[in-house]
Coordinates of C-alpha atoms and ligand atoms in Angstrom, one line a residue:
X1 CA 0.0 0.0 0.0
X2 CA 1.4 3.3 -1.1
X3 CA 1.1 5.7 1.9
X4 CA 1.0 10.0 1.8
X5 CA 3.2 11.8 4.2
X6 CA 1.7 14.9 5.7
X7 CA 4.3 16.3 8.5
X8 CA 5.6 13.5 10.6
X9 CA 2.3 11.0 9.5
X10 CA 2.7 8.8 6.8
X11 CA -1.0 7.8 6.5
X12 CA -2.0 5.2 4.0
X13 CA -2.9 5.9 0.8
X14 CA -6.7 3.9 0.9
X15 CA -9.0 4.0 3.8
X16 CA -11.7 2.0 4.6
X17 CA -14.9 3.8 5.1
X18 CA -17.4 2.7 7.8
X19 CA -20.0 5.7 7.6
X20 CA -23.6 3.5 8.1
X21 CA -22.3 0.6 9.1
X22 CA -22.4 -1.2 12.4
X23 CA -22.9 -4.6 14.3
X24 CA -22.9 -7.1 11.5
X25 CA -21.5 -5.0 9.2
X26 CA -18.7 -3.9 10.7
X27 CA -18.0 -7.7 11.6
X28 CA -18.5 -8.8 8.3
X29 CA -16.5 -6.0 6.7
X30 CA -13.7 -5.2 9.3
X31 CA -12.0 -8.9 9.3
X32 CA -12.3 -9.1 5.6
X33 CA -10.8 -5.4 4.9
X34 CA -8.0 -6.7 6.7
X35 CA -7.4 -9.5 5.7
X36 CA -7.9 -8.0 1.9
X37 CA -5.0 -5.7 3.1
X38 CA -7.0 -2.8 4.4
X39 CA -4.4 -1.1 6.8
X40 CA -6.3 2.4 7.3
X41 CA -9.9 2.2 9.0
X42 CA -12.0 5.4 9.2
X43 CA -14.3 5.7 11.8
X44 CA -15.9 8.8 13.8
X45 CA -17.6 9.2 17.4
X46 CA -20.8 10.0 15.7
X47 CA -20.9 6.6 13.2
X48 CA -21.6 4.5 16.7
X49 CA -19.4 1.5 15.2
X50 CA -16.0 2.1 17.2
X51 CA -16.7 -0.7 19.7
X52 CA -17.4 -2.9 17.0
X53 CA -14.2 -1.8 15.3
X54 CA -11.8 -2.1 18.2
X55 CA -13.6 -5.5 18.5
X56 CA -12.5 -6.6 15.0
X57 CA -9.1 -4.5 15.3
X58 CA -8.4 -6.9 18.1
X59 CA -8.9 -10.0 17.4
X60 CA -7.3 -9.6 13.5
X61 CA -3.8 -10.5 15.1
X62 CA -2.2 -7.7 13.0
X63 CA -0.1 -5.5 15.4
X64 CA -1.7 -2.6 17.0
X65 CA 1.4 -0.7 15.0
X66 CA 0.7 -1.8 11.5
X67 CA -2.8 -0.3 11.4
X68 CA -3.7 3.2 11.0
X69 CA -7.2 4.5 13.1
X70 CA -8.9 7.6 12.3
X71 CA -11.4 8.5 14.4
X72 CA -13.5 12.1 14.5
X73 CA -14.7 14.2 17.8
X74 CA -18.6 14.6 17.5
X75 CA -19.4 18.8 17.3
X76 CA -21.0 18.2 20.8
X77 CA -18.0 17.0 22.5
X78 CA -15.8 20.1 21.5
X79 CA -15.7 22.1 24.7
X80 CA -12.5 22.0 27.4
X81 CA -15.8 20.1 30.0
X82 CA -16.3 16.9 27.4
X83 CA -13.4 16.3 24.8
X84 CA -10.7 14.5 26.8
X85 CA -13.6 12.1 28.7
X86 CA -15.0 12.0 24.7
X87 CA -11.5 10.8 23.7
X88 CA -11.3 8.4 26.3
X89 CA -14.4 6.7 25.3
X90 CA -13.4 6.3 21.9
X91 CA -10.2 4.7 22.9
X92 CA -11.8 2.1 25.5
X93 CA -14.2 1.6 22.6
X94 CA -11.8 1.1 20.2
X95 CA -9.6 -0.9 22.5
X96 CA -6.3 0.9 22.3
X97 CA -4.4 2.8 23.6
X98 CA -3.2 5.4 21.0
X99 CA -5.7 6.5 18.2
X100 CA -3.5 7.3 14.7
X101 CA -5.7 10.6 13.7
X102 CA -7.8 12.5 15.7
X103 CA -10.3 14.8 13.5
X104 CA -12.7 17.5 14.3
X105 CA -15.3 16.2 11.9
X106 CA -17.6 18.9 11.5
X107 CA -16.3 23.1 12.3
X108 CA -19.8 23.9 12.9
X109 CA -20.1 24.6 16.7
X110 CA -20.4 27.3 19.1
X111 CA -17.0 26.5 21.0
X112 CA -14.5 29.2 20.0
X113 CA -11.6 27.3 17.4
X114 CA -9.1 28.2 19.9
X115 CA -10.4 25.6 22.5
X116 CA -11.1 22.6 19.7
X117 CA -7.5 23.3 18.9
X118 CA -6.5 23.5 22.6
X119 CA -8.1 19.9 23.4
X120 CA -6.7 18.3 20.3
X121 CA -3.3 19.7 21.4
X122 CA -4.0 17.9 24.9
X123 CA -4.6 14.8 24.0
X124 CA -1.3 14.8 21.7
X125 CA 0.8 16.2 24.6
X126 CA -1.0 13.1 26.9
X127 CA -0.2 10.5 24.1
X128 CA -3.3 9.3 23.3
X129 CA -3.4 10.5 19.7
X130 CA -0.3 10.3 17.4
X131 CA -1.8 12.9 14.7
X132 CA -4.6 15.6 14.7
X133 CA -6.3 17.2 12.0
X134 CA -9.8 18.5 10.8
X135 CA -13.1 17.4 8.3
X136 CA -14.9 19.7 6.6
X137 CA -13.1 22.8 6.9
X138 CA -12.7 25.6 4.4
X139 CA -10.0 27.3 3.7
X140 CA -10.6 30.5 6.1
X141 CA -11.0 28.1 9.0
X142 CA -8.7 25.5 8.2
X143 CA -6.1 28.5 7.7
X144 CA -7.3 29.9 11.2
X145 CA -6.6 26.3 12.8
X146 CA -2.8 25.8 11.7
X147 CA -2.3 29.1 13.2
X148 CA -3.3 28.1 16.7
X149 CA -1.8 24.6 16.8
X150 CA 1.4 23.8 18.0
X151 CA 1.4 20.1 17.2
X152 CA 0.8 19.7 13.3
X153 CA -2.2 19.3 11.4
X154 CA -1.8 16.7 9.3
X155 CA -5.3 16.0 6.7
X156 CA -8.2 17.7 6.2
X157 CA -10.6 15.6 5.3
X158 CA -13.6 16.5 2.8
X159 CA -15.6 15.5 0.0
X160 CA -14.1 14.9 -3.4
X161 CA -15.3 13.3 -6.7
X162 CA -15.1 13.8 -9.9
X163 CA -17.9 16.0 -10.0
X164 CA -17.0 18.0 -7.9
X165 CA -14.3 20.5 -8.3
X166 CA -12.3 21.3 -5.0
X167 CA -8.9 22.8 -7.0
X168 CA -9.2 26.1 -4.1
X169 CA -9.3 23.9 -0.9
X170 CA -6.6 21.3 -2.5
X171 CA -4.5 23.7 -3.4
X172 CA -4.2 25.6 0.2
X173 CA -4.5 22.4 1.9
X174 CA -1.5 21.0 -0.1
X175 CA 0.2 24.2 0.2
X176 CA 0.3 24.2 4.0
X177 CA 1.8 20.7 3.9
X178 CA -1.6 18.7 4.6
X179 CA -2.5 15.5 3.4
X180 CA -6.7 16.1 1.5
X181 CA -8.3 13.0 2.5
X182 CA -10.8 12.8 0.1
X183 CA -14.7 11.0 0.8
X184 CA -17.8 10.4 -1.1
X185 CA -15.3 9.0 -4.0
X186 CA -18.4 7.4 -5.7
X187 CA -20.7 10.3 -5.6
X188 CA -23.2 8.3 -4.2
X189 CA -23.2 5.9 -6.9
X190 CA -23.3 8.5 -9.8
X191 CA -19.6 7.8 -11.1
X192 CA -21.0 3.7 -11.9
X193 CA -23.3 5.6 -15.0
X194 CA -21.0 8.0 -16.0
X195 CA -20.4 7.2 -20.0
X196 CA -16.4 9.2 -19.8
X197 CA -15.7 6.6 -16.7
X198 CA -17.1 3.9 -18.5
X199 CA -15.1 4.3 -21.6
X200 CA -11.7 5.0 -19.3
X201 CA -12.8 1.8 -17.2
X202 CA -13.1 -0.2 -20.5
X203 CA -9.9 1.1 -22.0
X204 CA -7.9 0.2 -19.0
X205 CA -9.7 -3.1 -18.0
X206 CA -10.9 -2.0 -15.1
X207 CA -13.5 -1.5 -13.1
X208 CA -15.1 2.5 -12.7
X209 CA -14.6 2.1 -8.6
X210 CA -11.1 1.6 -9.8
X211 CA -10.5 4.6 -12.0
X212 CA -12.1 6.9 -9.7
X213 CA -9.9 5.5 -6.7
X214 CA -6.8 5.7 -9.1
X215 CA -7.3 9.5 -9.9
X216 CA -7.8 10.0 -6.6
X217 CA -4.4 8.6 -5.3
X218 CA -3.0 9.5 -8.4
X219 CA -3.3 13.1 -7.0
X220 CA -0.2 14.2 -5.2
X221 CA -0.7 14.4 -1.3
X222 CA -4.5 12.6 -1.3
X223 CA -5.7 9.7 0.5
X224 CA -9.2 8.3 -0.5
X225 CA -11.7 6.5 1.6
X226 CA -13.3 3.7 0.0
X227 CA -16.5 1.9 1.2
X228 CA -18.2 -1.3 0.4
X229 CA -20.5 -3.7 2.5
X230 CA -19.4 -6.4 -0.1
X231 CA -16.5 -8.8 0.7
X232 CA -16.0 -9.8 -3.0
X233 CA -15.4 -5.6 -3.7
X234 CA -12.4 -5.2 -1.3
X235 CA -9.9 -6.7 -2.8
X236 CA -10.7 -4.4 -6.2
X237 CA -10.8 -1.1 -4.6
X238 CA -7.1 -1.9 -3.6
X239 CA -5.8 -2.9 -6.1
X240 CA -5.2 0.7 -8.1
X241 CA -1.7 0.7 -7.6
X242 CA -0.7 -1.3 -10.7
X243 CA -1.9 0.7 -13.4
X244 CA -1.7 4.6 -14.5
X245 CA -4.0 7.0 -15.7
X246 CA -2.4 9.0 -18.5
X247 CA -2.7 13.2 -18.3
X248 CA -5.5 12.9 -20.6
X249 CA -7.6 10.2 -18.7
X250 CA -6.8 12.9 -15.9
X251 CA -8.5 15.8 -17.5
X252 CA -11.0 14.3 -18.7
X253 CA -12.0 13.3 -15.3
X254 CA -11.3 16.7 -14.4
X255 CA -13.6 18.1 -16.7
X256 CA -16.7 15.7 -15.4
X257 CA -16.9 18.7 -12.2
X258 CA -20.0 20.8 -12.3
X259 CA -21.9 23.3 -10.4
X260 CA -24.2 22.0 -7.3
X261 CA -22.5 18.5 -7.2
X262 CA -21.9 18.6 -3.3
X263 CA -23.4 16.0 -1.7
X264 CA -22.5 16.7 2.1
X265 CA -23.7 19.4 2.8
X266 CA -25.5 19.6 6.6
X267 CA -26.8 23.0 7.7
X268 CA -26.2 23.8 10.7
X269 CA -22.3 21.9 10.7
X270 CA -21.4 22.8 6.9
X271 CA -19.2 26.0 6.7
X272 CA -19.6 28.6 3.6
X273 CA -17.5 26.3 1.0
X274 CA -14.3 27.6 -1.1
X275 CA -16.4 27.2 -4.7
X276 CA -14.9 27.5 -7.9
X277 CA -18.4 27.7 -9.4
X278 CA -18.0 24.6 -11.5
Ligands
LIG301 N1 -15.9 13.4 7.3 C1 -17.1 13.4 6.9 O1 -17.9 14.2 7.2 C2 -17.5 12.2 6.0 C3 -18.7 12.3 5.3 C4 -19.0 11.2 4.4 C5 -18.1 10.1 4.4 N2 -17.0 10.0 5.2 C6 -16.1 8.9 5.2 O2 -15.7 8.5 3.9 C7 -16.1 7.1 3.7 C8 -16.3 6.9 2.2 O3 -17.4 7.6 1.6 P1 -18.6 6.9 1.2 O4 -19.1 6.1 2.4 O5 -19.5 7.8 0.5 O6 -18.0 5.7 0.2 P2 -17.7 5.6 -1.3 O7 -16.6 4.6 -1.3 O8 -17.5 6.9 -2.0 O9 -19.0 4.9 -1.9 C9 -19.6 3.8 -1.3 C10 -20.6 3.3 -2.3 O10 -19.9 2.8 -3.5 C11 -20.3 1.5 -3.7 N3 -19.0 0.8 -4.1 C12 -17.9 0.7 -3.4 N4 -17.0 0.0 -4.1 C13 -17.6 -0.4 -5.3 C14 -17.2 -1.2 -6.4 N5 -16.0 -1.7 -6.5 N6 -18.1 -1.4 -7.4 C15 -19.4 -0.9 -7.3 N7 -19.8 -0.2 -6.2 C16 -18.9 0.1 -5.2 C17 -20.8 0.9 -2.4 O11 -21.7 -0.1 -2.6 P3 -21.6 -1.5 -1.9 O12 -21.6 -1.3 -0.4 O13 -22.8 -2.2 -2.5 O14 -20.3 -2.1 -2.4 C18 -21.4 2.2 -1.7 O15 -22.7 2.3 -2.2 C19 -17.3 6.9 4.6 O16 -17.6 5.6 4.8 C20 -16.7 7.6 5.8 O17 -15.8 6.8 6.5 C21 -16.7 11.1 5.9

């Protein structure tokens, strides 16, 4: 598995996604990510599946060390009374005692940044997270962030497809030496009937999940997430380090971004978004 260095984290290149699942999904999925060679899981306080996870995590036999755990702080857990107790709940949940990357997943709240930051720096400092970062952050605010952290920020993760055209927040997120973790890969299913992705899958023998997953890693300094609740999918949505997508396949891909493609987009939790307008 290739992996993208952001500061000192070297964070694997494909994640699997566990947004929706739980119980028997998670134990279907988790073992059989693994043992497909899944070593990045993404998970979140707010996805109710980290028991299950650590569950799985533990019993796989893979050293603790060889697998990399993202987890996000809920928006209600921000303030300096709930985050470290919030912290240490996901780490009895996810039965360790270090968590890889710690994310704020949402910057909608009313606790000022300078606290969120402050907490994240805590529980660096106490050594139960190796890396911090953020999810769903624009530029403004993810600008405002690296300014009051001391330890680095090392993603920030947000959604990215080819619809979708995210060159402003990329750019600025590269620029400051952060890995763009990129989710919603599949658009919700739109890539599988897109005619330009059908024709690049044919070309290449392979499948669409594969050519969007490729451009994705292709991109210097961005990790995708990758979701399926099917066993017989995992080992194809790794296996997109074996073949390249020429400059043209690239912009092609490029040029499938629109206007109003978000997907993710809760009121309330979303910030104003860096938009290019197509
Ligand atoms: N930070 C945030 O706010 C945030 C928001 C959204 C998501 N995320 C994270 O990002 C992860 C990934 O995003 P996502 O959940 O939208 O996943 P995704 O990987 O973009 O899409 C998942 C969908 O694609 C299908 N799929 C996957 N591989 C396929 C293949 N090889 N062939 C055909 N269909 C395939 C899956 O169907 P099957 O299950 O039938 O295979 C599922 O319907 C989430 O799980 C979560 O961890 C974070």
């Amino acid at each position: 598995m290739q992996n993208v260095r952001a500061g000192n984290a070297l964070i694997p290149a494909i994640g699997f996604g566990t947004y929706g699942m739980n119980g028997d999904d998670i134990y279907r999925m988790i073992p059989a990510a693994l043992r497909a060679g899944f070593r990045h899981i993404d998970t979140a306080q707010i996805y109710r599946n980290e028991a299950e996870i650590g569950e799985c995590v533990a019993e796989s036999g893979i050293p603790r060390s060889e697998i990399f755990l993202t987890t996000k702080v809920w928006v209600s857990n921000y303030s300096a009374r709930h985050f470290d107790a919030s912290v240490n709940e996901s780490l009895r949940k996810l039965k360790t005692d270090y968590i890889d990357l710690l994310l704020l997943h949402w910057p909608g709240s009313d606790v000022p940044l300078t606290e969120q930051i402050a907490e994240l720096n805590a529980v660096v400092r106490a050594g139960k997270v190796r890396h911090i970062g953020m999810s769903n952050f624009n530029r403004a605010s993810m600008t405002e962030a690296i300014r009051l952290s001391a330890a680095p920020l090392v993603t920030n993760q947000f959604e990215y497809h080819p619809y979708l055209n995210q060159s402003l927040l990329i750019g600025s997120t590269r620029q400051a030496g952060l890995a763009v973790t990129g989710y919603c890969g599949m658009a919700i299913g739109r890539v599988f009937s897109d005619p330009t992705l059908m024709e690049i899958a044919a070309r290449h023998d392979k499948t669409i999940a594969q050519i969007v997953l490729r451009w994705l890693v292709q991109q210097s300094g961005v990790v995708a997430l990758s979701r399926t609740t099917r066993v017989d999918r995992l080992a194809q949505n790794l296996a997109v380090f074996d073949f390249e997508l020429d400059s043209a396949d690239m912009t092609a891909i490029y040029a499938l971004a629109t206007a109003n493609s978000r997907i993710v987009d809760p009121p309330g939790l979303a910030p104003l978004w860096d938009s290019t307008g197509a």
